[in-house]
Amino acid sequence: MAAQNLDAHLFIDGRWEEGNSGSQPNIDPGTGDAIGLVTLADAAQVQAALDAAQRAFPAWSALTGQARGAILKKASALLAECLEEVAVGLLLESGKTKADATGELRRTVETLAWNGEEASRISGKVHQGIVAGSTRLSVPTPLGVVVAITPWNFPAVLVGRKLGAALAAGCTVVLKASEFTPYSARAIVQTLVDAGLPDGVVNLIYGDPAAVSEQLLASPVVKAVSFTGSTQVGKRLAALAAPNLIRPIFELGGHAPVIVWSDADIEKVIQVTAPAKFGSAGQSCVAPTRYLAHHSIHDALVEALAAKAQTYKLGHGNEEGTTLGSVAHAGRVASFLQLVDDAVAKGAVIRTGGKQIDRRGFFVEPTVLSSVTSDAEILAEEPFGPVATVQSINSVDEAIQLANAGLYSFAAYVFTDSIAVRDKLVAGLHASNIGVNQTAPSLPDVALGGLGNSGYGYEGGTEGVLAYMHLRLVSQSAA
Ligand code: NAD
């Protein structure tokens, strides 16, 4: 694989620059080695990014949607051209497999292109007026400067989703990307620059996350904050956004149940859910985690899931044949071990896995737990790792009750051929993204958003672009 420079600098007002608050290493979690540096912004640089975004807004928002969309589509094409090279950097800084890294970048290419098309489709409505000959116009208008804050688990596609929609809408952006995966954000911003994005329209910063967010959200020029990350940080950002009534668009944690009814085809359940469970080492907000299996097929499902888990070949993403990479950092290993140990201490049985792998980097075994007791922390806390639990259920009502227990309301999966069971489950689940006999991916063309502790607002689709716009009502009489 090609070696490349993975250093990440700030991008402010059209210039790459060093951060004035020092730097920290970008660590390859597959080895634990430093592979580059990320430089950190001081308060003056955060302010410079806000000022640049504010200055760039009038001209950018005045462009036609077609002109803005052309830049997004060009950036998409440029990213497609260098996809293999960028995939190497993404893989190195995230611990993903080659397939996961290239798959994520292909989705990023699609996301930029779809939003580029959508920019020219943005349209309002004409309503009848209240007096003869008059009309009422509903006119979508860009909000202004947007703050975007992204996590490490999908460091490319989540940057693409936020920038794609905000730029299509006519907003300008200050992006605070994850310091764990700074290269991926840098690479996507570079494709936009190469596609002709005017100075100041996107500004990229890294820094002390808490201090930078506090400063950004205290600014009166910021009109929306789009955040993907943990529920805990989301609540903190909501509080920071409240005094200035900054519009929040939040995609937060998930802890997806998988209800497997008695008539389900177990082979199909494994075939469909295992890639979503073990892909990106389980560090996905839609990862299927809590399997709730009808008692008649419970043992067979546990066996099949454990057998599948044992087929993964753990390794560094650049090793031939690797099908399961590392977790993102040392903290994820500690959290995995703590949740497994707690479950076992309370009575759970490890059917496979359960341990850290003795090699360089941050690797844990793909793990399946059965007989998990209701007080186990892993049933309440998002495990964000390659671990699944299986519990036995006797009725649809019990399945709904267990599925809905806990903090999150994001993805859920249902496997049954019975229309009656399906309908009752879908109606009863507190989930915003339900896969019936299939996965439930987040695609660029359809809106998706979490409920309750999993977030609010939408990303994707027409609604995802309108999230960055205000519908102005213009009531006008005929001249
Ligand atoms: P995180 O909340 O720790 O970090 C996300 C971003 O917030 C990063 O840029 C980080 O630097 C910043 N941040 C961290 N602490 C902060 C603080 N105190 N104040 C302000 N900003 C802060 O999340 P993570 O560990 O990077 O990502 C994993 C989380 O993201 C999981 O909870 C996962 O479910 C969630 N996620 C949700 C979706 C979705 O679509 N719902 C998608 C991907 C990830």
XYZ file of C-alpha atoms and ligand atoms in Angstrom, residues 149-153 158 176-179 209-210 213 227-230 233 237 251-254 285 382 384 410, ligand 1:
71
model
C -19.016 18.167 14.508
C -18.182 14.624 13.422
C -17.040 11.385 15.128
C -14.316 8.890 14.248
C -16.408 5.833 13.465
C -20.424 11.646 8.012
C -14.750 20.310 13.772
C -13.803 16.778 12.775
C -12.657 14.037 15.141
C -9.048 14.331 16.263
C -13.328 19.364 21.629
C -15.019 20.796 24.721
C -17.481 23.578 20.858
C -23.533 16.787 15.355
C -23.002 13.044 15.100
C -21.624 11.390 18.193
C -22.508 10.145 21.634
C -21.850 14.915 24.209
C -24.000 20.579 22.866
C -27.517 11.925 15.258
C -26.641 10.220 18.525
C -26.144 6.760 19.993
C -27.951 3.519 19.189
C -24.769 3.377 15.621
C -24.097 1.093 23.693
C -19.793 -0.001 20.229
C -32.442 4.349 16.597
P -18.147 11.530 20.767
O -19.452 12.073 21.191
O -17.132 11.221 21.815
O -17.406 12.506 19.757
C -18.043 13.018 18.601
C -17.458 14.380 18.283
O -17.681 15.223 19.419
C -15.946 14.396 18.030
O -15.635 15.380 17.071
C -15.391 14.778 19.384
O -14.126 15.411 19.289
C -16.444 15.734 19.884
N -16.476 15.815 21.353
C -16.045 14.889 22.229
N -16.198 15.326 23.500
C -16.748 16.554 23.405
C -17.164 17.522 24.363
N -17.042 17.309 25.667
N -17.716 18.655 23.906
C -17.863 18.864 22.597
N -17.478 18.008 21.642
C -16.932 16.860 22.031
O -18.485 10.268 19.867
P -17.475 9.274 19.182
O -16.966 8.354 20.244
O -16.499 10.016 18.317
O -18.455 8.490 18.177
C -19.217 7.445 18.588
C -20.642 7.873 18.904
O -21.242 8.420 17.728
C -21.514 6.710 19.310
O -22.325 7.082 20.386
C -22.365 6.457 18.057
O -23.581 5.794 18.297
C -22.541 7.830 17.540
N -22.903 7.784 16.114
C -24.198 8.033 15.752
C -24.552 7.983 14.413
C -25.980 8.248 13.992
O -26.209 8.448 12.789
N -26.923 8.268 14.905
C -23.600 7.686 13.445
C -22.298 7.439 13.841
C -21.967 7.513 15.195
